[in-house]
Coordinates of C-alpha atoms in Angstrom, one line a residue:
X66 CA 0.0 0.0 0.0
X67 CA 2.9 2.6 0.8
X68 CA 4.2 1.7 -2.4
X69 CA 1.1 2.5 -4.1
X70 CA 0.7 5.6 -2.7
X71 CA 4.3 6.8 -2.6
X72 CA 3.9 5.8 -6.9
X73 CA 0.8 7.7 -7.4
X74 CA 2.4 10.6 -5.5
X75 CA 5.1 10.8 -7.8
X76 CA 3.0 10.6 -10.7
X77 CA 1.0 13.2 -9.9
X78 CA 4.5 15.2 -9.2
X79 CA 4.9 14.3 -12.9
X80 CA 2.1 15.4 -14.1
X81 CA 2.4 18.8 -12.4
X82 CA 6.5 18.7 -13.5
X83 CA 7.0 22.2 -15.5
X84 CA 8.8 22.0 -19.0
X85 CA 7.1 18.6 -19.8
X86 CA 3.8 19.8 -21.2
X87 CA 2.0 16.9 -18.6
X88 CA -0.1 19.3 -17.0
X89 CA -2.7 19.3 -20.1
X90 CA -4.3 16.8 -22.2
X91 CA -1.7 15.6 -24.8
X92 CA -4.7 14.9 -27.0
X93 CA -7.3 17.9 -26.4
X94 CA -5.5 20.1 -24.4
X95 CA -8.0 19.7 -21.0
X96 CA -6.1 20.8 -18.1
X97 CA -5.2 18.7 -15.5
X98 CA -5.5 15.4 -16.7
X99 CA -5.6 12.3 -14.2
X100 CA -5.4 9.2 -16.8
X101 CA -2.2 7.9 -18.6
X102 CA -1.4 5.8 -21.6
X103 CA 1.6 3.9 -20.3
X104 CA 2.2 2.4 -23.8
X105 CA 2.7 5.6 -24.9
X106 CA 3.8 7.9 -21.9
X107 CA 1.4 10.5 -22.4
X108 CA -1.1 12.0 -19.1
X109 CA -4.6 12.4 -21.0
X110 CA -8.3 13.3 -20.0
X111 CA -11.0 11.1 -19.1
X112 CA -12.6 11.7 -22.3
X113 CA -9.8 11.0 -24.4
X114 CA -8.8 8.1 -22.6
X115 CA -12.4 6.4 -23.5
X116 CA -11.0 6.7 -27.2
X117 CA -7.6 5.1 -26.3
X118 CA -9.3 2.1 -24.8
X119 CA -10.8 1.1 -28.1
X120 CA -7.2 1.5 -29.8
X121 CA -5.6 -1.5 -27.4
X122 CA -2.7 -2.5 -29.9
X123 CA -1.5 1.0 -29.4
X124 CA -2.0 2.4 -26.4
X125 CA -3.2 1.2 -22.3
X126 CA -4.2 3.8 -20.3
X127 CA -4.5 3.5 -16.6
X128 CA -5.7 6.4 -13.9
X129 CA -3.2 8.2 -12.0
X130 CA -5.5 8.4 -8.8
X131 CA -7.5 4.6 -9.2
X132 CA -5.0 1.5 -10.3
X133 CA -2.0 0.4 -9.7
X134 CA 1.1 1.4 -10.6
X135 CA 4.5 -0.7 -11.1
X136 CA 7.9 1.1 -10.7
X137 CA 8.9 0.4 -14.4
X138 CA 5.4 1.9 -15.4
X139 CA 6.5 4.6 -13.2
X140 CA 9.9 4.7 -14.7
X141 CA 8.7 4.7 -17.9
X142 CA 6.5 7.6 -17.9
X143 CA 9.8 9.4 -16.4
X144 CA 11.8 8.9 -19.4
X145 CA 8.3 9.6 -21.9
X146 CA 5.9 12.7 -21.4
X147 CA 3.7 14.9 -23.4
X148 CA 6.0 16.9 -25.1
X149 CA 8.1 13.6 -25.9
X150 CA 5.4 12.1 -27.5
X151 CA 4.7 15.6 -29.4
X152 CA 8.1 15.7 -30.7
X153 CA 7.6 12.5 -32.6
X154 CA 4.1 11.7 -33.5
X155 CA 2.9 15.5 -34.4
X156 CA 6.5 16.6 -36.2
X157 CA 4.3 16.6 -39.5
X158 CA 1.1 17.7 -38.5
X159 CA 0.0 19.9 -41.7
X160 CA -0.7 23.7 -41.2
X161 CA -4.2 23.1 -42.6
X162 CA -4.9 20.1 -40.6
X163 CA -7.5 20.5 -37.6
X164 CA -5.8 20.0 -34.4
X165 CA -8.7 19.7 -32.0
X166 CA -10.0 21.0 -28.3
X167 CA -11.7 19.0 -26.2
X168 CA -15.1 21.0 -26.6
X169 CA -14.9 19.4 -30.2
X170 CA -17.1 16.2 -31.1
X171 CA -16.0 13.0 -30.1
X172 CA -15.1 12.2 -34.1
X173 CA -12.6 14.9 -34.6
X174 CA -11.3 13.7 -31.5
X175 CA -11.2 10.5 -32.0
X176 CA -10.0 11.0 -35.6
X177 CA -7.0 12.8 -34.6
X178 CA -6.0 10.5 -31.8
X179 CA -5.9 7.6 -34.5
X180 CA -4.2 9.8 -36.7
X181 CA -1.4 10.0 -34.7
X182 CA -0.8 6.8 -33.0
X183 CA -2.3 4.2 -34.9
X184 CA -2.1 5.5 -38.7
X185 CA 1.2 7.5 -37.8
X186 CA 0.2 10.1 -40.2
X187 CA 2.3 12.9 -38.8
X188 CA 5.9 11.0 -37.6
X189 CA 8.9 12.4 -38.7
X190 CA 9.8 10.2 -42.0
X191 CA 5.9 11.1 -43.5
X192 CA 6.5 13.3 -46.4
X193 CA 4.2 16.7 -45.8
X194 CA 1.9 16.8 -48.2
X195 CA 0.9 19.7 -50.3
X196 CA -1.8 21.4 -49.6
X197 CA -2.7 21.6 -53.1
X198 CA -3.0 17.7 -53.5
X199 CA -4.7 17.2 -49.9
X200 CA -7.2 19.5 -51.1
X201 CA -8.4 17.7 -53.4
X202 CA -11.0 14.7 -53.6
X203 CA -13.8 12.8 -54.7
X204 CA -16.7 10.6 -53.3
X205 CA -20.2 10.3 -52.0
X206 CA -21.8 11.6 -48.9
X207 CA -25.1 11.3 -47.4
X208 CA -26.8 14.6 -48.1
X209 CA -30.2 16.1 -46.3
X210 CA -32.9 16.7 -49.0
X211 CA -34.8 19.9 -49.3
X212 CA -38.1 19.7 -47.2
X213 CA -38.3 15.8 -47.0
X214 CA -35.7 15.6 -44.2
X215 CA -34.0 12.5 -45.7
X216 CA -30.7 11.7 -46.7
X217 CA -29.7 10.7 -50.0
X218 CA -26.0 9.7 -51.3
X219 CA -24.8 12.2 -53.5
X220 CA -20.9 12.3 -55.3
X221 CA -19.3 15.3 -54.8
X222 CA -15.9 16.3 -56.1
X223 CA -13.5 19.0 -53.9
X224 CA -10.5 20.5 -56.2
X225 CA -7.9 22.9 -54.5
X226 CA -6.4 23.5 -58.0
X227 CA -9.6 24.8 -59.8
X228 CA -10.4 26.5 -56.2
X229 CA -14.1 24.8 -56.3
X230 CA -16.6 22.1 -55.0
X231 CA -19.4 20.7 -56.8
X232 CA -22.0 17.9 -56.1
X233 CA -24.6 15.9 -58.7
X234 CA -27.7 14.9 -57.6
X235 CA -29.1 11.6 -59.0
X236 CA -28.6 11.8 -62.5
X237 CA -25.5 13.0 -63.5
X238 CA -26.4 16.0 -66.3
X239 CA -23.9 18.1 -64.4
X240 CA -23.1 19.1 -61.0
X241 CA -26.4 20.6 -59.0
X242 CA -23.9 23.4 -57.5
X243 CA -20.7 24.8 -58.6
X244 CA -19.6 26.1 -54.6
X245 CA -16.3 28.1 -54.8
X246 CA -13.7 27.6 -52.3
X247 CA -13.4 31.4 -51.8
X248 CA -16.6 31.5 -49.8
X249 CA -16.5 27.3 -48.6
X250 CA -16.8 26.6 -44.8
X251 CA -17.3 23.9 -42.8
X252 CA -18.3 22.5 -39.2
X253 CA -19.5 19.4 -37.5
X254 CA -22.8 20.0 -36.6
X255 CA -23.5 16.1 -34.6
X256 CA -26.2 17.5 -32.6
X257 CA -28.0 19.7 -35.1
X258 CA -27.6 16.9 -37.8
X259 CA -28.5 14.2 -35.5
X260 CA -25.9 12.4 -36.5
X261 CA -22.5 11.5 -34.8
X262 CA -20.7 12.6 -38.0
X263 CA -22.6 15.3 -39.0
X264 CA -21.3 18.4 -41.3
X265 CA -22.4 22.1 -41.9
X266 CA -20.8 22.8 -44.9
X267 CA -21.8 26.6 -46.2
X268 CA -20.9 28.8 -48.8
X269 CA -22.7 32.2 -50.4
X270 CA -24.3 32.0 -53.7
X271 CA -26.2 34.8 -55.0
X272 CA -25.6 37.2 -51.7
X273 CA -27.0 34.4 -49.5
X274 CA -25.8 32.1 -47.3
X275 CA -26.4 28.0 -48.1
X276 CA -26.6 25.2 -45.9
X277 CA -25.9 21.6 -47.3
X278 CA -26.0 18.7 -44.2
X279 CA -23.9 16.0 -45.1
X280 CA -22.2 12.8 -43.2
X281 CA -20.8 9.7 -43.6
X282 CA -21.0 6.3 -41.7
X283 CA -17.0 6.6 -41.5
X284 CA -15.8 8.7 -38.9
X285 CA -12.4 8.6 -40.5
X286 CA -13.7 10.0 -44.2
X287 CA -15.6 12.6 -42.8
X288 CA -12.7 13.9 -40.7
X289 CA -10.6 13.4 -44.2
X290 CA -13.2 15.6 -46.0
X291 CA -13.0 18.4 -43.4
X292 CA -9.3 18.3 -43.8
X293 CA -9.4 18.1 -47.8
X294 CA -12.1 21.4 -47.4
X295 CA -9.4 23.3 -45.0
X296 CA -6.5 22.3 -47.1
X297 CA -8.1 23.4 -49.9
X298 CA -9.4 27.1 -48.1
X299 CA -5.4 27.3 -46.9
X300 CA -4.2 27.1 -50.5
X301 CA -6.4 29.6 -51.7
X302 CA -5.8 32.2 -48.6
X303 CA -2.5 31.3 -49.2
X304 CA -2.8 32.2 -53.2
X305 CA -4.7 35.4 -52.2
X306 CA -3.1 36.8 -49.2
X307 CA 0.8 36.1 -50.0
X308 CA 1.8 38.7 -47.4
X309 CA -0.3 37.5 -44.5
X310 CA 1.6 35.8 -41.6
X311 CA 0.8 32.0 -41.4
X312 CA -0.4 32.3 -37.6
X313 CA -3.1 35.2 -39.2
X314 CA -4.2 33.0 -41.9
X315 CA -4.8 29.6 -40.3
X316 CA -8.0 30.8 -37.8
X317 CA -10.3 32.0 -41.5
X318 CA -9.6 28.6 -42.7
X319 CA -12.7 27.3 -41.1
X320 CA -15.0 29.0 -38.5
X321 CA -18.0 27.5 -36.1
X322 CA -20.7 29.4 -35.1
X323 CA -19.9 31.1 -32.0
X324 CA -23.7 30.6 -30.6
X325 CA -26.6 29.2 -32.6
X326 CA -29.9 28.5 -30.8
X327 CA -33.7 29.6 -30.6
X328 CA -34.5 32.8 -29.9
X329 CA -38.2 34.7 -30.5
X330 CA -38.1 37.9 -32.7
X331 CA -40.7 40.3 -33.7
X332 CA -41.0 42.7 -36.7
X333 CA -39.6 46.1 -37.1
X334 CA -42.9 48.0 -35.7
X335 CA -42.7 45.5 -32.6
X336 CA -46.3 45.0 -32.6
X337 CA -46.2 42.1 -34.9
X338 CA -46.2 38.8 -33.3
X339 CA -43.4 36.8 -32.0
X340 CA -42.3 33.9 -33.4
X341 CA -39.5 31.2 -32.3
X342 CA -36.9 31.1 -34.9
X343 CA -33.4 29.6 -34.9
X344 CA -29.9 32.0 -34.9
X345 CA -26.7 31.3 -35.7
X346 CA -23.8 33.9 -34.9
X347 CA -21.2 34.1 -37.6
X348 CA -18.5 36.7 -35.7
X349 CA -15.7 36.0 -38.5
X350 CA -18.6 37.4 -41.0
X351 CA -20.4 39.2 -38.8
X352 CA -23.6 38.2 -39.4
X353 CA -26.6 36.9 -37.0
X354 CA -28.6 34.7 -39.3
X355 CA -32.4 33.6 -38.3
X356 CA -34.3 30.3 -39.8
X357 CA -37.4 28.8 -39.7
X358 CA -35.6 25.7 -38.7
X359 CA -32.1 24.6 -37.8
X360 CA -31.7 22.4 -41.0
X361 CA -33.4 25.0 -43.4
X362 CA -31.0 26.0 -46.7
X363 CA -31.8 29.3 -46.7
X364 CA -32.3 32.0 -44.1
X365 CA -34.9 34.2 -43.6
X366 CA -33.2 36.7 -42.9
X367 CA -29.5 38.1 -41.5
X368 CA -28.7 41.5 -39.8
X369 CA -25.4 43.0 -40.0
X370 CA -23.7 43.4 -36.6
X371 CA -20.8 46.1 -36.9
X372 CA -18.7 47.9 -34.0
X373 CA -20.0 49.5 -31.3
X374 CA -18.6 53.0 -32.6
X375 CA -20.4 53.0 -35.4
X376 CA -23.9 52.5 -33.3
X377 CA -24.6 48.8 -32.9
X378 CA -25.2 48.3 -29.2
X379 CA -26.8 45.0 -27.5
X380 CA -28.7 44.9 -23.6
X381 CA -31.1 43.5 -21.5
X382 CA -34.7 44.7 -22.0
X383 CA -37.2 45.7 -24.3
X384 CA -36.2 49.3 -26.3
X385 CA -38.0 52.8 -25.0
X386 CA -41.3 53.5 -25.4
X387 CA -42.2 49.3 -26.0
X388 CA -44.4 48.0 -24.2
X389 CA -45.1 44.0 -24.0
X390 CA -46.8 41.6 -22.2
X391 CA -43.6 38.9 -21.9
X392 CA -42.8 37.1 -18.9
X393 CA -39.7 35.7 -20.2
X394 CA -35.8 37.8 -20.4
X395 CA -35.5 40.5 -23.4
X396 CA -32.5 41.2 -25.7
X397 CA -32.8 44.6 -27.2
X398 CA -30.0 44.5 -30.5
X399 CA -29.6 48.3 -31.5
X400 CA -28.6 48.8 -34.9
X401 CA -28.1 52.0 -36.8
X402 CA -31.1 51.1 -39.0
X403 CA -33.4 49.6 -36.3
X404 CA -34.0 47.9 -33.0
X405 CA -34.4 44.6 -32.9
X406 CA -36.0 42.6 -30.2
X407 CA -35.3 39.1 -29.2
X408 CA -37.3 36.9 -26.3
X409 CA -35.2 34.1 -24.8
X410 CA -36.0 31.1 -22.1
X411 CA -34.4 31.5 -19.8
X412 CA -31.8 34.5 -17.8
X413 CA -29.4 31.9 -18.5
X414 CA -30.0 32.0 -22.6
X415 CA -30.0 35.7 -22.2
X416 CA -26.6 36.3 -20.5
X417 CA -24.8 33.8 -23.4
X418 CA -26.8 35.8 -26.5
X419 CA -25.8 38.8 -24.9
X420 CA -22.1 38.1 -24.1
X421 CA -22.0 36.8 -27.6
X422 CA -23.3 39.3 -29.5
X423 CA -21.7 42.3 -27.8
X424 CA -17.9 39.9 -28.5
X425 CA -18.9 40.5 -32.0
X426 CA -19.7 44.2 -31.4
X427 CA -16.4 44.6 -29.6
X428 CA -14.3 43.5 -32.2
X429 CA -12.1 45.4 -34.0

């Protein structure tokens, strides 16, 4: 027993030991982690130790708190680390390629843990690929169908080189949309989508922002076809911005939502009648759309939201002079051309639409 706990002293020591990067996650970054793969002398999360237990040719994990430890284990883990492991299964990792958090979906984690330790994708003797190449590829996907809600397989075809993506619908006269990679994003949506692998892919056509859902049953291709989409945005930012610093350019590859949820909004005269529609925040564009539903292609509408010196202003409560019978919390969004009034659920829902709106206002 003293052995056991003089062991799990000293690995916790470890953990904590400055310079070796053990004090975080070496997979998501989580701080603090209290699990260990001892196969590969990393200290990782809970979370991301669930995903090395289904990997057992590569890596053990045991908890630093829980099981047992033998002194060669302990020995081992000396001698190994997070930034040791760094240094030799992430020397190649891409600029393009999504390195994630642990707030990310359990497929881009679980994608990228494979990537490294059981595909080796990223050692030392890999040969980087160009972004140019990575960004391109072919296949089919499961896409959502206008108004039906069901999924049909659909080819679609990414190229880097021609700077577009385009998709056919069942019979092949053509592509149904030529999307260029100028105005390409996208983000795994698993909740929205309903699907573990589920993907918000959006571009602009015609001044309006479209939504295709997509997934696939592999984990590991749809991970692959974010990648191809980011390595494929890099090469063009890249093209166009020759003078931007790398660190500047790699955040616009691909952008989430920074809050999406319902909301209720009423019309400009704020008599009209409220109605529950669905927002999503877009700070890198600055734009708050509204839908009908989550999974429409199309809003119905998007207001601008610019800086605060140039009148856009976001608080609690219904604007002067407006008077309505709501028992739930108010946003009042203040734009140069007219207010606009949201209802929430809860406080709760309030203080996050708030704080996220006013992030937007506040940037530069």
């Amino acid at each position: 027993a003293m052995d056991h706990d003089r062991n799990k002293t000293l690995l916790l020591e470890l953990q904590r030991a400055a310079g070796t990067g053990n004090d975080r996650c070496a997979d998501c970054g989580q701080p603090d982690p209290v699990w260990a793969s001892y196969k590969l002398g990393t200290f990782i999360c809970l979370y991301c130790s669930g995903i090395h237990r289904n990997i057992p040719g590569v890596t053990r994990v045991k908890s630093l708190r829980l099981d047992f430890w033998e002194n060669d284990l302990i020995e081992f883990m000396k001698n190994h680390g997070n930034l040791c492991a760094k240094a030799k299964y992430e020397a190649k990792v891409p600029p393009y390629y999504y390195i994630p958090h642990s707030n990310d979906c359990l497929v881009l984690r679980e994608q990228w843990i494979r990537a490294k330790y059981e595909r080796e994708e990223f050692v030392a003797t890999r040969v980087c690929q160009d972004p140019c190449a990575a960004g391109s590829r072919e296949g089919f996907l499961w896409k959502l169908g206008p108004g039906r809600r069901q999924f049909h397989k659909r080819q679609f075809l990414l190229s880097a080189r021609e700077g577009v993506m385009k998709y056919y619908g069942k019979e092949t006269r053509g592509p149904k949309a030529v999307i260029s990679v100028e105005s390409l994003n996208a983000m795994f949506q698993d909740i929205k989508i309903g699907h573990a692998h589920g993907l918000q892919i959006t571009y602009s056509t015609d001044g309006q922002t479209r939504n295709l859902f997509v997934y696939h049953e592999s984990g590991k291709e749809i991970v692959d076809w974010f990648n191809a989409i980011r390595a494929a945005r890099y090469h063009y930012l890249r093209t166009a911005f020759p003078d931007v610093p790398e660190q500047e350019l790699i955040p616009r590859i691909t952008r989430n939502f920074v809050k999406e949820g319902y909301m209720e909004k009423t019309g400009p005269k704020h008599k009209e009648a409220f109605r529950e529609r669905w927002f999503s925040l877009d700070s890198q564009e600055r734009n708050l759309m509204y839908f009908k539903d989550p999974l429409d292609e199309f809003a119905l509408g998007q207001i601008f939201i610019g800086r605060r010196d140039e009148g856009y202003e976001v608080r609690p409560g219904f604007p002067v002079g407006v008077r309505v019978k709501k028992r739930k919390p108010v946003i009042t969004l203040v734009t140069p051309g007219r207010e606009f009034v949201f209802v929430c659920d809860n406080d709760r829902k309030q203080k996050e639409w708030i704080d996220a709106l006013d992030g937007v206002i506040s940037q530069c």
